XYZ file of C-alpha atoms in Angstrom:
673
model
C 143.501 78.886 75.664
C 141.117 77.081 77.976
C 142.376 76.270 81.441
C 142.099 72.845 82.975
C 138.868 72.134 84.775
C 139.054 73.413 88.329
C 138.408 71.099 91.225
C 135.039 72.015 92.665
C 132.787 71.419 95.558
C 129.222 70.990 94.338
C 126.605 72.021 96.872
C 122.911 71.558 96.252
C 121.296 73.465 99.095
C 117.704 73.731 100.224
C 116.297 77.184 100.795
C 116.217 79.470 103.761
C 113.311 81.884 103.956
C 115.193 84.432 106.026
C 116.240 87.706 104.493
C 119.994 88.273 104.537
C 122.140 90.855 102.798
C 124.110 89.046 100.096
C 126.752 90.553 97.810
C 125.611 88.719 94.720
C 125.856 90.130 91.205
C 123.053 88.893 88.978
C 123.268 88.607 85.202
C 122.476 91.859 83.419
C 122.758 90.941 79.730
C 122.113 87.885 77.543
C 125.051 87.320 75.193
C 123.847 84.226 73.345
C 121.362 81.366 73.725
C 120.386 78.221 71.871
C 116.589 78.515 71.924
C 113.663 79.743 73.953
C 110.200 78.378 74.538
C 107.395 80.359 72.885
C 104.212 80.706 74.926
C 101.106 81.625 72.865
C 99.671 85.081 73.681
C 102.482 85.739 76.192
C 105.284 87.243 74.114
C 107.687 87.790 77.022
C 107.114 84.533 78.933
C 110.082 82.106 79.138
C 112.235 84.251 76.874
C 115.980 84.306 77.406
C 115.931 87.750 79.031
C 113.783 86.345 81.846
C 117.000 84.944 83.291
C 118.288 88.466 84.006
C 118.200 90.058 87.450
C 117.602 88.429 90.804
C 115.370 85.343 91.252
C 111.683 85.990 90.641
C 110.259 82.577 91.474
C 112.316 80.688 94.056
C 111.758 79.418 96.632
C 108.472 78.451 94.938
C 108.875 75.160 93.085
C 106.606 75.998 90.160
C 106.715 76.492 86.424
C 106.706 80.184 85.599
C 106.948 82.562 82.676
C 109.472 84.536 84.738
C 112.267 82.064 83.887
C 114.142 81.124 80.716
C 113.010 77.809 79.277
C 114.863 76.329 76.290
C 112.763 74.760 73.534
C 114.456 71.301 73.518
C 113.340 70.585 69.964
C 115.197 67.266 69.853
C 116.466 64.871 72.464
C 120.119 65.348 71.511
C 120.010 69.126 70.974
C 122.477 71.019 73.156
C 120.824 73.892 74.963
C 122.845 76.745 76.403
C 122.707 80.350 77.501
C 125.536 82.848 77.983
C 125.170 85.963 80.116
C 127.354 88.840 81.325
C 127.389 91.007 84.450
C 127.712 94.700 85.179
C 130.559 93.913 87.595
C 133.666 91.955 86.571
C 135.260 90.188 89.569
C 137.158 87.098 90.616
C 134.520 84.725 92.013
C 134.209 81.817 94.392
C 130.553 80.948 93.778
C 128.096 80.629 90.902
C 124.415 80.573 91.896
C 121.789 79.380 89.446
C 118.120 79.701 90.339
C 116.545 76.593 88.882
C 112.843 76.878 89.631
C 111.439 73.938 87.684
C 112.237 70.845 85.637
C 114.321 67.688 85.693
C 116.794 68.325 82.887
C 120.354 68.565 84.189
C 122.899 71.360 84.088
C 125.771 69.600 82.313
C 128.499 72.214 82.268
C 129.248 75.718 83.526
C 131.879 77.872 81.836
C 133.241 81.224 82.960
C 134.448 83.806 80.434
C 137.180 86.256 81.324
C 137.471 89.787 79.950
C 139.130 88.416 76.770
C 136.224 85.970 76.340
C 138.475 83.002 77.008
C 136.488 80.066 78.400
C 137.249 78.371 81.715
C 135.310 75.238 82.683
C 134.143 75.559 86.291
C 131.793 72.598 86.452
C 131.330 69.396 84.467
C 128.525 66.982 85.311
C 129.710 63.429 86.042
C 127.701 60.281 85.381
C 127.184 59.336 89.024
C 125.637 62.679 89.978
C 121.859 62.598 89.684
C 120.024 65.636 88.391
C 117.722 67.194 90.991
C 114.010 66.623 90.484
C 112.676 69.947 91.719
C 113.537 73.608 91.840
C 116.480 74.799 93.860
C 119.302 77.268 94.134
C 122.074 75.361 92.346
C 125.244 76.665 94.020
C 128.737 75.871 92.769
C 131.255 76.828 95.469
C 134.877 76.750 94.337
C 137.779 75.821 96.660
C 139.242 79.286 96.082
C 138.609 82.392 94.024
C 139.235 82.248 90.312
C 142.625 83.529 89.147
C 140.836 85.708 86.584
C 137.973 88.212 86.665
C 134.709 86.778 85.407
C 132.969 88.741 82.672
C 130.344 86.154 81.733
C 128.934 82.719 82.504
C 127.760 80.005 80.111
C 125.300 77.294 81.191
C 124.991 74.078 79.133
C 122.048 71.691 79.594
C 121.165 68.148 78.584
C 118.180 65.885 79.147
C 117.682 62.139 79.303
C 114.178 61.852 77.866
C 111.699 63.843 75.814
C 109.431 64.682 78.749
C 112.123 66.618 80.596
C 112.344 70.404 80.660
C 114.175 73.024 82.669
C 113.560 76.623 83.718
C 116.380 78.881 84.912
C 115.293 82.053 86.681
C 118.605 83.783 87.465
C 122.392 83.447 87.349
C 124.537 85.105 89.991
C 128.245 85.336 90.805
C 129.848 86.236 94.133
C 132.913 86.009 96.346
C 130.862 84.351 99.088
C 131.923 81.038 100.606
C 128.500 80.351 102.129
C 125.754 79.196 99.754
C 123.542 81.928 98.337
C 119.957 81.611 99.477
C 116.745 82.167 97.580
C 115.218 85.058 99.469
C 111.657 86.263 99.782
C 111.338 90.042 100.051
C 109.288 89.973 103.228
C 108.049 93.269 104.645
C 110.133 94.359 107.632
C 106.953 94.844 109.624
C 105.485 91.457 108.644
C 104.013 89.806 111.741
C 105.474 86.610 113.145
C 102.058 85.472 114.370
C 98.564 86.434 113.266
C 95.274 85.329 114.774
C 93.512 83.590 111.879
C 89.801 82.941 112.247
C 87.458 81.187 109.847
C 84.302 83.328 109.694
C 82.213 80.266 110.361
C 78.789 79.116 109.241
C 77.301 82.593 109.165
C 79.450 83.411 106.130
C 81.144 80.217 104.944
C 79.200 77.197 103.713
C 79.875 73.957 101.879
C 80.045 76.113 98.751
C 82.904 78.329 97.595
C 83.045 81.784 99.239
C 85.488 84.304 97.818
C 86.070 87.970 96.893
C 85.272 89.507 100.321
C 84.670 93.280 100.397
C 84.439 94.866 103.843
C 82.648 98.173 104.459
C 84.750 101.102 105.685
C 83.268 100.881 109.193
C 83.868 97.117 109.305
C 80.220 96.269 110.005
C 79.105 94.784 106.673
C 80.853 92.107 104.650
C 79.961 91.574 100.995
C 81.253 88.493 99.190
C 80.636 86.150 96.281
C 79.311 82.619 96.750
C 79.739 80.008 94.054
C 76.786 77.680 94.620
C 77.487 74.029 93.848
C 74.615 71.557 93.536
C 74.610 68.233 95.389
C 75.675 66.560 92.149
C 78.801 68.714 91.914
C 77.523 70.891 89.104
C 78.006 74.646 89.395
C 74.552 76.187 89.684
C 74.886 79.868 90.480
C 77.295 82.607 91.509
C 75.714 85.408 93.511
C 76.585 88.343 95.745
C 75.849 87.818 99.454
C 76.294 89.951 102.556
C 76.520 89.536 106.321
C 76.376 92.082 109.142
C 78.275 92.240 112.409
C 75.918 92.034 115.393
C 76.336 93.547 118.865
C 78.258 90.464 119.982
C 80.752 91.060 117.144
C 79.609 87.914 115.367
C 78.720 87.674 111.711
C 75.012 87.085 111.168
C 73.737 84.455 108.755
C 74.544 85.704 105.259
C 71.753 86.858 102.968
C 71.545 86.847 99.208
C 71.574 90.489 98.065
C 68.866 89.656 95.522
C 67.772 91.334 92.309
C 68.678 93.408 90.409
C 72.315 92.731 91.392
C 71.990 88.950 91.212
C 70.862 87.397 87.946
C 70.848 83.935 86.388
C 74.420 84.516 85.197
C 77.611 84.898 87.257
C 77.598 87.905 89.581
C 80.320 89.324 91.819
C 81.031 92.445 93.868
C 84.331 94.325 93.446
C 84.124 97.315 95.773
C 81.847 99.357 98.028
C 82.038 103.131 98.503
C 83.118 104.690 101.802
C 79.534 105.588 102.735
C 78.193 102.214 101.569
C 75.840 103.689 98.973
C 77.630 102.688 95.754
C 78.664 99.186 94.741
C 81.036 98.256 91.920
C 79.993 95.035 90.174
C 81.315 92.541 87.661
C 79.866 92.705 84.127
C 77.598 95.065 82.238
C 73.888 94.564 82.954
C 71.360 94.683 80.140
C 67.636 95.268 80.492
C 66.908 91.897 78.881
C 68.592 90.202 81.835
C 71.786 89.299 80.008
C 75.306 90.239 81.089
C 78.391 91.090 79.052
C 82.027 91.861 79.767
C 82.670 95.098 81.666
C 81.768 96.650 85.013
C 78.715 98.335 86.459
C 77.678 100.286 89.533
C 74.541 100.189 91.629
C 73.335 102.823 94.098
C 71.506 102.310 97.352
C 68.101 103.968 97.285
C 66.620 103.608 100.726
C 66.972 99.933 101.519
C 67.148 98.775 97.885
C 69.830 98.739 95.212
C 69.187 100.322 91.813
C 69.509 98.519 88.500
C 73.269 98.465 87.736
C 74.448 100.990 85.179
C 77.572 100.634 83.038
C 80.811 102.217 84.255
C 82.383 103.776 81.167
C 86.189 103.734 80.918
C 87.985 105.295 77.953
C 89.425 102.666 75.585
C 88.611 99.867 77.990
C 89.192 96.292 76.912
C 90.331 93.156 78.678
C 91.936 90.199 76.926
C 91.379 87.972 79.946
C 88.018 86.440 80.906
C 88.697 87.530 84.496
C 89.167 90.901 86.188
C 89.063 92.611 89.577
C 88.675 96.257 90.564
C 89.085 98.399 93.663
C 88.232 102.010 94.522
C 90.068 104.575 96.623
C 88.385 105.961 99.740
C 87.352 109.158 97.935
C 85.944 107.182 94.998
C 88.098 108.989 92.420
C 90.774 106.347 91.769
C 90.197 102.881 90.357
C 92.825 100.157 90.200
C 92.036 97.144 88.067
C 93.522 93.757 87.280
C 93.091 93.189 83.544
C 95.113 92.021 80.548
C 95.925 94.484 77.779
C 98.215 94.687 74.755
C 100.943 96.508 76.681
C 100.880 94.053 79.593
C 104.151 93.142 81.281
C 102.859 89.602 81.577
C 99.373 88.200 81.952
C 96.902 90.244 84.001
C 98.570 93.458 85.175
C 97.475 96.234 87.511
C 96.260 99.465 85.909
C 94.990 102.772 87.285
C 92.113 104.902 86.002
C 90.979 108.344 87.217
C 87.393 109.535 87.543
C 86.496 112.439 85.274
C 84.025 115.216 86.029
C 81.307 113.557 83.945
C 81.612 110.296 85.949
C 83.433 108.496 83.158
C 86.960 107.214 83.708
C 90.293 107.773 81.992
C 92.023 105.141 79.892
C 93.732 102.509 82.085
C 97.409 103.230 82.722
C 99.845 100.520 83.790
C 101.224 100.718 87.317
C 104.577 99.771 85.805
C 107.152 96.998 85.991
C 107.915 97.492 89.676
C 104.493 96.085 90.564
C 103.622 94.076 87.464
C 105.387 90.817 86.574
C 105.090 88.163 83.885
C 102.499 86.381 86.048
C 98.965 87.452 87.002
C 98.730 90.419 89.388
C 95.232 90.168 90.790
C 92.723 91.005 93.578
C 93.997 94.582 94.150
C 92.854 96.555 97.207
C 93.641 100.184 98.097
C 93.744 100.811 101.838
C 91.899 103.762 103.358
C 95.160 105.733 103.539
C 95.106 105.764 99.674
C 98.831 104.951 99.732
C 99.023 101.231 100.498
C 98.183 98.758 97.744
C 97.631 95.065 98.431
C 97.466 92.459 95.677
C 97.960 88.761 94.988
C 100.524 87.234 92.641
C 103.072 84.475 92.246
C 105.227 86.766 90.125
C 107.578 87.436 93.049
C 109.212 84.960 95.457
C 106.678 83.658 97.940
C 105.636 80.895 100.300
C 103.328 78.932 98.042
C 101.046 79.558 95.116
C 99.749 83.142 94.931
C 100.875 85.231 97.910
C 99.647 88.608 99.108
C 102.032 91.531 98.647
C 101.914 95.198 99.514
C 103.420 98.242 97.804
C 103.463 101.927 98.767
C 102.486 104.724 96.377
C 105.443 107.123 96.078
C 103.816 110.093 94.340
C 100.540 111.370 92.894
C 101.055 109.833 89.450
C 99.827 106.458 90.803
C 102.412 104.786 88.546
C 105.397 105.080 90.895
C 105.414 102.348 93.550
C 107.804 100.800 96.030
C 109.124 97.284 95.462
C 106.361 94.830 96.450
C 106.835 93.204 99.848
C 105.524 89.795 100.817
C 103.239 89.975 103.870
C 105.011 87.022 105.401
C 104.406 83.424 106.353
C 101.948 84.303 109.119
C 99.529 85.766 106.531
C 100.421 83.796 103.399
C 99.911 80.043 103.323
C 101.442 77.344 101.081
C 98.227 77.579 99.026
C 96.506 80.275 96.953
C 95.955 83.514 98.925
C 94.181 86.630 97.687
C 91.347 89.141 98.098
C 93.001 90.963 101.001
C 90.574 93.649 102.215
C 90.622 95.999 105.222
C 88.138 98.277 106.996
C 89.276 101.858 107.606
C 90.544 100.943 111.073
C 93.109 98.522 109.605
C 92.732 96.431 112.735
C 91.466 93.376 110.884
C 91.936 91.971 107.409
C 89.645 89.641 105.508
C 91.252 87.247 103.078
C 90.282 84.375 100.824
C 92.226 81.154 101.337
C 91.782 77.396 101.376
C 90.494 75.610 104.480
C 91.419 72.153 105.759
C 88.991 70.607 103.233
C 90.789 72.287 100.311
C 87.848 74.655 99.732
C 87.962 78.437 99.497
C 86.639 80.178 102.603
C 86.845 83.698 104.001
C 89.097 84.259 107.012
C 89.555 87.146 109.419
C 93.094 88.129 110.410
C 93.798 90.229 113.499
C 96.678 92.482 112.510
C 99.294 93.947 114.859
C 99.614 97.741 114.662
C 102.981 97.603 112.916
C 101.385 95.810 109.951
C 98.423 98.139 109.579
C 98.404 100.888 106.922
C 98.674 104.525 107.970
C 95.836 105.403 110.382
C 92.894 107.490 109.214
C 89.790 109.075 110.704
C 86.176 108.373 109.729
C 83.922 111.422 109.965
C 80.241 110.471 109.915
C 76.911 111.983 110.789
C 73.637 113.369 109.469
C 72.581 116.681 107.976
C 69.859 118.288 110.095
C 67.700 121.405 110.057
C 68.657 123.942 112.730
C 64.985 124.451 113.567
C 63.390 121.003 113.906
C 66.478 118.720 113.696
C 64.943 116.779 110.805
C 67.273 115.126 108.290
C 67.608 116.928 104.969
C 68.785 115.509 101.647
C 71.780 117.581 100.613
C 75.244 117.759 99.122
C 78.188 117.820 101.507
C 81.412 119.557 100.600
C 84.669 118.713 102.370
C 87.183 121.544 101.948
C 90.704 120.994 103.318
C 92.792 123.857 104.682
C 95.869 122.020 103.329
C 96.168 122.685 99.596
C 97.760 119.267 98.936
C 94.610 117.462 100.096
C 91.831 117.422 97.509
C 88.282 118.577 98.158
C 85.513 115.982 98.128
C 81.780 116.186 97.518
C 79.174 113.627 98.593
C 75.433 113.281 98.268
C 73.561 112.731 101.516
C 70.259 110.840 101.463
C 68.717 110.316 104.935
C 67.181 106.975 103.889
C 70.680 105.589 103.214
C 72.045 106.344 106.677
C 74.969 108.480 107.806
C 77.348 110.244 105.473
C 80.973 109.129 105.768
C 84.321 110.684 104.886
C 87.754 109.153 105.426
C 90.536 111.617 106.185
C 94.253 111.362 106.930
C 95.519 112.473 110.332
C 96.955 115.914 111.119
C 94.595 117.770 108.770
C 92.160 120.640 109.282
C 89.058 120.500 107.086
C 85.771 122.368 106.731
C 82.467 120.590 106.081
C 79.577 122.490 104.501
C 76.140 121.057 103.649
C 74.328 122.578 100.663
C 70.598 122.369 99.864
C 68.114 124.569 98.013
C 66.288 126.920 100.366
C 68.844 126.537 103.159
C 72.042 128.182 104.276
C 74.753 125.695 105.214
C 76.484 126.064 108.582
C 80.143 125.119 108.162
C 81.873 122.877 110.673
C 85.632 122.715 111.116
C 87.252 119.394 112.055
C 90.761 119.774 113.433
C 92.762 116.525 113.321
C 96.089 118.193 114.040
C 96.663 116.338 117.292
C 94.998 113.027 116.372
C 97.609 110.258 116.408
C 95.641 107.045 115.819
C 92.508 105.720 114.113
C 89.312 107.379 115.321
C 85.642 107.503 114.416
C 84.152 110.972 114.893
C 80.415 111.556 114.743
C 79.589 115.113 113.701
C 76.168 116.235 112.533
C 75.993 119.119 110.080
C 73.280 121.774 110.012
C 71.274 123.696 107.450
C 69.482 126.917 108.339
C 66.071 127.270 106.614
C 65.824 130.605 104.842
C 62.895 131.823 106.902
C 62.519 135.161 108.687
C 63.819 135.044 112.256
C 66.040 131.997 111.823
C 69.443 132.541 113.382
C 72.819 130.828 113.016
C 76.509 131.155 113.821
C 79.133 131.352 111.130
C 81.618 128.942 112.693
C 84.308 129.883 110.205
C 84.121 133.553 111.222
C 86.375 133.329 114.249
C 89.100 135.917 114.703
C 92.524 136.315 116.198
C 92.412 138.201 119.476
C 92.126 141.957 118.870
C 91.866 141.458 115.073
C 89.037 142.099 112.596
C 90.746 140.573 109.543
C 88.746 137.934 107.640
C 90.384 134.511 107.239
C 90.281 132.534 103.963
C 87.848 129.985 105.432
C 85.496 132.830 106.396
C 85.536 134.187 102.869
C 84.464 130.792 101.527
C 81.443 130.844 103.861
C 80.615 134.405 102.861
C 80.822 133.382 99.200
C 78.079 130.848 99.865
C 75.961 133.534 101.549
C 76.494 135.722 98.490
C 75.371 132.857 96.255
C 72.183 132.384 98.319
C 71.467 136.134 98.274
C 71.800 136.090 94.489
C 69.359 133.166 94.299
C 66.894 134.982 96.592
C 67.000 138.699 95.578
C 64.735 139.822 98.457
C 66.772 138.105 101.178
C 68.142 140.435 103.882
C 70.488 139.452 106.716
C 71.553 140.930 110.060
C 75.136 140.202 111.136
C 76.034 140.529 114.814
C 79.606 140.658 116.082
C 80.925 139.445 119.468
C 84.266 139.396 121.316
C 85.782 137.713 124.364
C 86.318 139.612 127.641
C 89.993 140.333 127.186
C 90.923 144.034 127.116
C 88.969 147.269 127.399
C 85.150 147.087 127.251
C 84.754 149.985 124.803
C 87.564 148.739 122.581
C 85.912 145.332 122.454
C 82.620 146.965 121.480
C 84.347 148.792 118.650
C 86.180 145.595 117.648
C 82.894 143.690 117.349
C 81.528 146.417 115.078
C 84.694 146.362 112.996
C 84.315 142.622 112.485
C 80.754 142.729 111.167
C 81.599 145.759 109.055
C 84.408 143.713 107.501
C 81.793 141.071 106.676
C 79.484 143.649 105.113
C 82.312 145.200 103.135
C 83.264 141.848 101.627
C 79.674 140.912 100.707
C 78.868 144.258 99.134
C 82.154 144.194 97.201
C 80.726 141.146 95.394
C 77.686 143.044 94.089
C 75.161 142.671 96.935
C 73.277 145.937 97.662
C 74.379 147.499 101.002
C 70.759 147.964 102.140
C 70.358 144.172 102.273
C 72.994 143.877 105.014
C 72.649 145.324 108.520
C 75.184 145.005 111.314
C 75.346 145.248 115.095
C 78.311 144.955 117.461
C 77.796 143.600 120.996
C 81.336 143.499 122.264
C 81.804 141.103 125.211
C 78.248 141.355 126.527
C 76.835 138.122 125.024
C 79.317 135.250 125.502
C 78.365 131.698 124.445
C 81.216 130.082 126.390
C 83.383 130.635 129.435
C 86.326 133.011 128.984
C 88.510 130.875 131.269
C 90.739 129.426 128.491
C 91.895 130.554 125.082
C 90.006 127.688 123.449
C 86.744 128.856 125.080
C 87.450 132.533 124.413
C 87.867 131.735 120.722
C 84.223 130.599 120.617
C 83.146 134.022 121.843
C 85.030 135.823 119.050
C 82.264 135.106 116.557
C 79.767 136.458 114.040
C 76.088 135.467 114.118
C 73.515 136.077 111.428
C 69.700 136.338 111.337
C 67.323 136.239 108.360
C 65.375 139.528 108.563
C 63.560 139.449 105.219
C 62.868 136.908 102.512
């Protein structure tokens, strides 16, 4: 039997943007509903199950596919929805997230565990329906005398043009009104210095899609050129460089072959600045088609863009964005596919050995919503993902969110966090991009004239992604210090960090690698006719962002040329070869196999600790260990000669252990070619 209507206190509260812990139980199951609005090509938008869980839209006052919207087929049709909860409790408050529409909530009924109905709210004639989204809170004078299993919401409208969207239904024992919360990052800044990049970059036209180089010195972006008569004329890729005064120079059109008569845009730039990811497939006849391409820097010019091939790639949206990880092996894209959670979702693709890419894989429902997830950017730490969406509660239209990668699958992510009101505006925000330092961000937003411009944000340290190190330099000959085109291998000592390989072309400038802190890595240049000298970079004690310049060297395979095997350092009093030394010796073995007449002299040295004669013997033992390893791999013994010098030829002071370690070394000399 239905109980009499309870006396109620109806509170229609505006929103607070603060984050507070609230013991609210949100609907977990739809029991019954009258109708649902069908959105073409968006099978999950506005369906009844969109009302489940916590609010997705509020405090934004916008129409959204993330909320249930009844069909309202006739003016007098009664629309309703009934939901249940995982927790059955006596309640004092019902909270309904109404994000859009003017139609009124007419009645609210609670169902007990026996499914008996209890009217908790009945709309009266003098109460006007609200005209915009809100958290519609019904606070009862006291807790219900029964435990609430479910809630039924009944809706009416006064005219055909009205509609309503309900995003969530919650119950609680709280006496204070439930607020619509935005999941703001705990480290979100309260204030951010926001600077329009000015006339060097921004113009009276639309500037968007900024892409900053890893060193922060070059900004690429897309300019949508509008004629004086308001007609769109062209969309090209432009770039600007940071001068010595830290000001952006007047932007230049990047020119052909990247820019054509059709729409052009840049998505990403590689860590070393030599590869650019571009919108569309380029055809030799000058036409473009849907897809993506890449162009390589050759000296000062960019090559004709070639297609980037992705297994089973298709995109049901006319728009897309892409981003690359610092090592160039991971691509995250914003596209729309058959298995999309909503509209455009975020997907990941992995680079294969033949430079093609794996089939896009969804990042999952934690990151993707019923709305567009767009403008993705992977920070240099390869763990922090930034993107733009209005699929989660925010401060305006699209806001910028961040999520942390939780494992190596690239499909397991933390709950997206809003970057806060200091970064996000009441308008559309997107294209968040960072240099490796993380000190500044570049973002696309609307200026005071309601036109898209590019802004620079100075970020406090607590907001920045995990710090990294940029290793850069040139590859030089040991004899004349001339630059040599080569391949550079980065080999980590830590097995969890993946090796990387880059091509170095002197005409394109320095090589660049981005590395996480606290790692030890070996760099080895490789070129035909040369022997690479390995260099070890120890970042164990590095605690913040740094830029390290380190040139690498190649020894020409000519008689008399001499080098030091930097990896062949030993523990004091020990002749045992380390794993890093064996990798260097493997490369020597490879060169000796390529040049069958090549002969090498290895000379061993020690520090000055201990007995002179014992050190002499130790130096001989060390080079003999080298010879033994090389000959065990099939190299004839007569091609290797050895000499031990003990402590007689130091290259550094023996005053500290760090300096003594440099003296415990092996040198080599080409004796025959």
